[in-house]
mmCIF file of C-alpha atoms in Angstrom:
data_model
loop_
_atom_site.group_PDB
_atom_site.id
_atom_site.type_symbol
_atom_site.label_atom_id
_atom_site.label_comp_id
_atom_site.label_asym_id
_atom_site.label_seq_id
_atom_site.Cartn_x
_atom_site.Cartn_y
_atom_site.Cartn_z
ATOM 1 C CA UNK H 1 12.252 30.222 28.169
ATOM 2 C CA UNK H 2 10.620 27.602 25.983
ATOM 3 C CA UNK H 3 7.897 26.794 28.531
ATOM 4 C CA UNK H 4 6.502 29.297 31.005
ATOM 5 C CA UNK H 5 3.495 30.264 33.088
ATOM 6 C CA UNK H 6 2.000 33.668 33.782
ATOM 7 C CA UNK H 7 1.865 35.082 37.307
ATOM 8 C CA UNK H 8 0.364 38.175 38.914
ATOM 9 C CA UNK H 9 -2.959 39.970 38.780
ATOM 10 C CA UNK H 10 -4.741 40.631 35.503
ATOM 11 C CA UNK H 11 -2.916 43.416 33.688
ATOM 12 C CA UNK H 12 0.192 42.942 35.838
ATOM 13 C CA UNK H 13 1.319 39.569 34.580
ATOM 14 C CA UNK H 14 4.886 38.361 34.627
ATOM 15 C CA UNK H 15 6.567 35.409 32.976
ATOM 16 C CA UNK H 16 7.786 32.505 35.076
ATOM 17 C CA UNK H 17 9.915 29.658 33.794
ATOM 18 C CA UNK H 18 8.021 26.406 34.183
ATOM 19 C CA UNK H 19 10.929 24.989 36.199
ATOM 20 C CA UNK H 20 10.185 27.603 38.892
ATOM 21 C CA UNK H 21 6.393 27.532 38.743
ATOM 22 C CA UNK H 22 5.645 24.860 41.333
ATOM 23 C CA UNK H 23 2.302 23.079 41.226
ATOM 24 C CA UNK H 24 0.824 23.332 37.717
ATOM 25 C CA UNK H 25 -2.708 22.315 38.665
ATOM 26 C CA UNK H 26 -5.213 24.470 36.804
ATOM 27 C CA UNK H 27 -2.549 26.678 35.216
ATOM 28 C CA UNK H 28 -2.001 27.553 31.577
ATOM 29 C CA UNK H 29 1.363 26.531 30.143
ATOM 30 C CA UNK H 30 2.792 28.705 27.367
ATOM 31 C CA UNK H 31 5.021 27.470 24.551
ATOM 32 C CA UNK H 32 7.598 29.936 23.217
ATOM 33 C CA UNK H 33 9.329 28.565 20.114
ATOM 34 C CA UNK H 34 10.498 31.490 17.990
ATOM 35 C CA UNK H 35 11.636 35.104 17.941
ATOM 36 C CA UNK H 36 10.452 35.555 14.354
ATOM 37 C CA UNK H 37 7.491 37.778 13.544
ATOM 38 C CA UNK H 38 6.305 39.434 10.326
ATOM 39 C CA UNK H 39 5.239 42.533 12.266
ATOM 40 C CA UNK H 40 6.941 45.316 14.175
ATOM 41 C CA UNK H 41 4.027 46.536 16.280
ATOM 42 C CA UNK H 42 4.508 49.906 17.941
ATOM 43 C CA UNK H 43 3.021 48.523 21.189
ATOM 44 C CA UNK H 44 4.854 45.170 21.220
ATOM 45 C CA UNK H 45 6.459 44.173 24.520
ATOM 46 C CA UNK H 46 9.583 43.296 22.550
ATOM 47 C CA UNK H 47 10.070 47.043 22.177
ATOM 48 C CA UNK H 48 8.266 48.554 25.151
ATOM 49 C CA UNK H 49 9.027 46.298 28.118
ATOM 50 C CA UNK H 50 12.431 45.932 29.727
ATOM 51 C CA UNK H 51 13.165 42.235 30.128
ATOM 52 C CA UNK H 52 14.986 40.926 33.172
ATOM 53 C CA UNK H 53 18.065 38.867 32.454
ATOM 54 C CA UNK H 54 17.223 35.231 33.085
ATOM 55 C CA UNK H 55 13.486 35.953 32.909
ATOM 56 C CA UNK H 56 13.027 36.927 29.285
ATOM 57 C CA UNK H 57 11.055 35.352 26.467
ATOM 58 C CA UNK H 58 13.710 36.304 23.937
ATOM 59 C CA UNK H 59 15.299 33.038 22.768
ATOM 60 C CA UNK H 60 19.028 33.675 22.967
ATOM 61 C CA UNK H 61 19.730 29.945 22.781
ATOM 62 C CA UNK H 62 17.943 29.514 19.459
ATOM 63 C CA UNK H 63 14.708 27.882 18.380
ATOM 64 C CA UNK H 64 13.863 24.519 19.981
ATOM 65 C CA UNK H 65 13.378 21.345 17.985
ATOM 66 C CA UNK H 66 10.394 19.044 18.325
ATOM 67 C CA UNK H 67 12.589 16.661 20.291
ATOM 68 C CA UNK H 68 13.589 19.404 22.713
ATOM 69 C CA UNK H 69 9.964 20.319 23.357
ATOM 70 C CA UNK H 70 8.928 16.725 23.960
ATOM 71 C CA UNK H 71 11.820 16.256 26.371
ATOM 72 C CA UNK H 72 10.650 19.342 28.274
ATOM 73 C CA UNK H 73 7.062 18.074 28.376
ATOM 74 C CA UNK H 74 8.293 14.854 29.953
ATOM 75 C CA UNK H 75 9.738 16.787 32.905
ATOM 76 C CA UNK H 76 6.330 17.954 34.164
ATOM 77 C CA UNK H 77 2.925 16.548 35.004
ATOM 78 C CA UNK H 78 0.981 18.240 32.232
ATOM 79 C CA UNK H 79 -2.086 16.128 32.931
ATOM 80 C CA UNK H 80 -3.086 18.670 35.580
ATOM 81 C CA UNK H 81 -2.823 21.874 33.531
ATOM 82 C CA UNK H 82 -5.754 23.851 32.160
ATOM 83 C CA UNK H 83 -4.535 24.655 28.647
ATOM 84 C CA UNK H 84 -1.432 24.662 26.443
ATOM 85 C CA UNK H 85 -0.928 27.993 24.672
ATOM 86 C CA UNK H 86 1.409 28.651 21.755
ATOM 87 C CA UNK H 87 2.472 32.226 22.411
ATOM 88 C CA UNK H 88 5.722 34.031 23.283
ATOM 89 C CA UNK H 89 7.628 36.958 21.769
ATOM 90 C CA UNK H 90 7.515 35.607 18.221
ATOM 91 C CA UNK H 91 4.605 34.679 15.967
ATOM 92 C CA UNK H 92 3.872 30.958 16.548
ATOM 93 C CA UNK H 93 2.801 30.305 12.948
ATOM 94 C CA UNK H 94 6.294 31.269 11.776
ATOM 95 C CA UNK H 95 7.098 27.649 12.712
ATOM 96 C CA UNK H 96 3.805 26.071 11.730
ATOM 97 C CA UNK H 97 5.188 22.613 10.910
ATOM 98 C CA UNK H 98 6.982 22.365 14.269
ATOM 99 C CA UNK H 99 3.965 23.792 16.067
ATOM 100 C CA UNK H 100 1.664 21.174 14.556
ATOM 101 C CA UNK H 101 3.984 18.302 15.461
ATOM 102 C CA UNK H 102 4.315 19.484 19.062
ATOM 103 C CA UNK H 103 0.577 20.157 19.341
ATOM 104 C CA UNK H 104 -0.316 16.741 17.940
ATOM 105 C CA UNK H 105 1.934 14.967 20.430
ATOM 106 C CA UNK H 106 0.500 17.021 23.298
ATOM 107 C CA UNK H 107 -3.099 16.397 22.276
ATOM 108 C CA UNK H 108 -2.598 12.655 21.820
ATOM 109 C CA UNK H 109 -0.683 12.344 25.099
ATOM 110 C CA UNK H 110 -2.489 14.677 27.498
ATOM 111 C CA UNK H 111 -5.894 15.295 25.838
ATOM 112 C CA UNK H 112 -5.954 18.903 27.034
ATOM 113 C CA UNK H 113 -7.127 22.043 25.198
ATOM 114 C CA UNK H 114 -4.669 23.844 22.922
ATOM 115 C CA UNK H 115 -4.762 27.542 22.033
ATOM 116 C CA UNK H 116 -2.747 29.592 19.547
ATOM 117 C CA UNK H 117 -2.272 33.316 20.153
ATOM 118 C CA UNK H 118 -1.492 34.832 16.758
ATOM 119 C CA UNK H 119 -1.431 38.004 14.695
ATOM 120 C CA UNK H 120 -3.526 36.185 12.104
ATOM 121 C CA UNK H 121 -1.004 36.473 9.279
ATOM 122 C CA UNK H 122 -0.033 32.792 9.218
ATOM 123 C CA UNK H 123 -1.370 32.240 5.703
ATOM 124 C CA UNK H 124 0.843 35.040 4.382
ATOM 125 C CA UNK H 125 3.822 33.804 6.395
ATOM 126 C CA UNK H 126 3.525 30.271 5.045
ATOM 127 C CA UNK H 127 2.225 31.076 1.541
ATOM 128 C CA UNK H 128 -0.632 28.614 2.035
ATOM 129 C CA UNK H 129 -3.853 28.108 3.971
ATOM 130 C CA UNK H 130 -2.882 26.735 7.387
ATOM 131 C CA UNK H 131 -6.328 26.786 9.027
ATOM 132 C CA UNK H 132 -7.321 23.307 7.771
ATOM 133 C CA UNK H 133 -4.334 21.906 9.690
ATOM 134 C CA UNK H 134 -6.007 22.968 12.949
ATOM 135 C CA UNK H 135 -9.021 20.676 12.588
ATOM 136 C CA UNK H 136 -9.354 18.282 15.512
ATOM 137 C CA UNK H 137 -6.133 19.612 17.015
ATOM 138 C CA UNK H 138 -6.467 23.272 18.019
ATOM 139 C CA UNK H 139 -9.325 24.234 20.336
ATOM 140 C CA UNK H 140 -8.949 28.018 20.331
ATOM 141 C CA UNK H 141 -7.345 30.532 17.997
ATOM 142 C CA UNK H 142 -6.966 34.024 19.467
ATOM 143 C CA UNK H 143 -6.195 36.701 16.876
ATOM 144 C CA UNK H 144 -5.033 40.266 17.561
ATOM 145 C CA UNK H 145 -7.495 42.565 15.783
ATOM 146 C CA UNK H 146 -6.080 45.700 17.445
ATOM 147 C CA UNK H 147 -8.316 48.187 15.617
ATOM 148 C CA UNK H 148 -11.327 48.208 13.285
ATOM 149 C CA UNK H 149 -9.627 50.613 10.889
ATOM 150 C CA UNK H 150 -7.402 49.178 8.134
ATOM 151 C CA UNK H 151 -5.223 52.292 7.802
ATOM 152 C CA UNK H 152 -4.729 52.510 11.549
ATOM 153 C CA UNK H 153 -3.950 48.779 11.633
ATOM 154 C CA UNK H 154 -1.092 49.256 9.191
ATOM 155 C CA UNK H 155 0.275 52.174 11.238
ATOM 156 C CA UNK H 156 0.204 50.107 14.429
ATOM 157 C CA UNK H 157 1.268 46.684 13.201
ATOM 158 C CA UNK H 158 3.773 47.601 10.460
ATOM 159 C CA UNK H 159 3.525 44.206 8.797
ATOM 160 C CA UNK H 160 6.144 43.279 6.248
ATOM 161 C CA UNK H 161 3.266 42.171 4.015
ATOM 162 C CA UNK H 162 1.956 45.702 3.713
ATOM 163 C CA UNK H 163 -1.575 46.755 2.888
ATOM 164 C CA UNK H 164 -2.871 43.235 2.285
ATOM 165 C CA UNK H 165 -2.344 42.328 5.945
ATOM 166 C CA UNK H 166 -5.570 43.633 7.486
ATOM 167 C CA UNK H 167 -7.880 41.816 5.086
ATOM 168 C CA UNK H 168 -5.705 38.697 5.239
ATOM 169 C CA UNK H 169 -6.072 38.694 9.029
ATOM 170 C CA UNK H 170 -9.862 38.978 8.776
ATOM 171 C CA UNK H 171 -10.010 36.244 6.128
ATOM 172 C CA UNK H 172 -7.905 33.979 8.327
ATOM 173 C CA UNK H 173 -10.274 34.493 11.265
ATOM 174 C CA UNK H 174 -13.264 33.619 9.103
ATOM 175 C CA UNK H 175 -11.533 30.531 7.710
ATOM 176 C CA UNK H 176 -10.582 29.312 11.185
ATOM 177 C CA UNK H 177 -14.260 29.137 12.147
ATOM 178 C CA UNK H 178 -14.564 26.152 9.787
ATOM 179 C CA UNK H 179 -11.929 24.138 11.646
ATOM 180 C CA UNK H 180 -11.564 25.476 15.206
ATOM 181 C CA UNK H 181 -14.295 25.380 17.908
ATOM 182 C CA UNK H 182 -13.391 28.756 19.416
ATOM 183 C CA UNK H 183 -12.113 31.710 17.382
ATOM 184 C CA UNK H 184 -11.510 34.941 19.283
ATOM 185 C CA UNK H 185 -10.413 38.380 18.107
ATOM 186 C CA UNK H 186 -8.944 40.787 20.637
ATOM 187 C CA UNK H 187 -8.206 44.428 21.256
ATOM 188 C CA UNK H 188 -6.584 46.022 24.296
ATOM 189 C CA UNK H 189 -8.514 47.944 26.933
ATOM 190 C CA UNK H 190 -7.984 51.747 26.976
ATOM 191 C CA UNK H 191 -6.461 51.816 23.461
ATOM 192 C CA UNK H 192 -9.753 52.277 21.579
ATOM 193 C CA UNK H 193 -12.791 54.492 21.954
ATOM 194 C CA UNK H 194 -16.150 52.928 22.787
ATOM 195 C CA UNK H 195 -17.212 53.623 19.206
ATOM 196 C CA UNK H 196 -14.179 51.755 17.879
ATOM 197 C CA UNK H 197 -14.883 48.856 20.222
ATOM 198 C CA UNK H 198 -18.422 48.742 18.868
ATOM 199 C CA UNK H 199 -16.992 48.632 15.344
ATOM 200 C CA UNK H 200 -14.726 45.745 16.397
ATOM 201 C CA UNK H 201 -17.737 43.933 17.821
ATOM 202 C CA UNK H 202 -19.548 44.391 14.505
ATOM 203 C CA UNK H 203 -16.571 42.974 12.592
ATOM 204 C CA UNK H 204 -16.462 39.940 14.880
ATOM 205 C CA UNK H 205 -20.210 39.441 14.602
ATOM 206 C CA UNK H 206 -19.937 39.497 10.829
ATOM 207 C CA UNK H 207 -17.104 36.953 10.898
ATOM 208 C CA UNK H 208 -18.875 34.730 13.420
ATOM 209 C CA UNK H 209 -16.136 34.971 16.066
ATOM 210 C CA UNK H 210 -15.969 36.102 19.699
ATOM 211 C CA UNK H 211 -14.762 39.612 20.525
ATOM 212 C CA UNK H 212 -12.634 40.025 23.676
ATOM 213 C CA UNK H 213 -11.123 43.179 25.153
ATOM 214 C CA UNK H 214 -7.824 42.307 26.837
ATOM 215 C CA UNK H 215 -6.539 44.160 29.914
ATOM 216 C CA UNK H 216 -3.815 46.711 29.255
ATOM 217 C CA UNK H 217 -0.370 45.549 30.405
ATOM 218 C CA UNK H 218 1.873 48.422 31.394
#
C-alpha cells in the first residue's frame, strides 16, 4: 500500500488501503514510499506483527515514483482530509528528495497540514542537514525518542550508524525547531518507568519540543 488510513480504537489500529477507506472527511492519509530503514528496532512491527496478505505495508511492488504518487492523489478528494503523514514500514527520509517533491505538490495543491513520522536519523542517512528543506512545507515532525538513555537506545534501535545515532537524533530534533512549527518526540506507553518518562520530558523541554507518550500497539 502506497496510501492508507488507520482504523480501529487507539492502540488497536489497523491499516486500510485508501481504495477501501470510503469517505475521507477528517481522516489522516498516510504515505508509504519505502521499505528502507537504517535501524532494526527490537520492537518494530516489521518484526513483531504478522501482516495479512493484501493488507501489508511491505512494498513488494517496489518504491513508487513521484509520478505514481501524484496519480494516486488524483484518484481521491484530498481536500477533505485532516493531514497527510509520511510514515509506513520504512524510514521516510530514506527517500528525502522524493518525499519533498511529493510534499510540495500536495501542499501547493491541497493546502493541508503535512507530518513526517521519523526515527530522526535523516541527517545521517542523507549525509547532510535536511531540516532546512522542511521550512514552509512540513507542519509537524514526529521523532521516536524511545528512551532517555543513550546506551538503552542503541540496544533497542540497533542503528547502522552506531553510537553516534542517539545524539544525532537529538540534534535533528533541535534543528527542526528552527524550520518546523510543531516538533514532537515520542515514547510508547508501558515501555518506560515514570522516572524515565520524566527524563524524556526533561530532554524535550531542553530541546524546546513537545513530548508525547504513544499508546502501546500489541
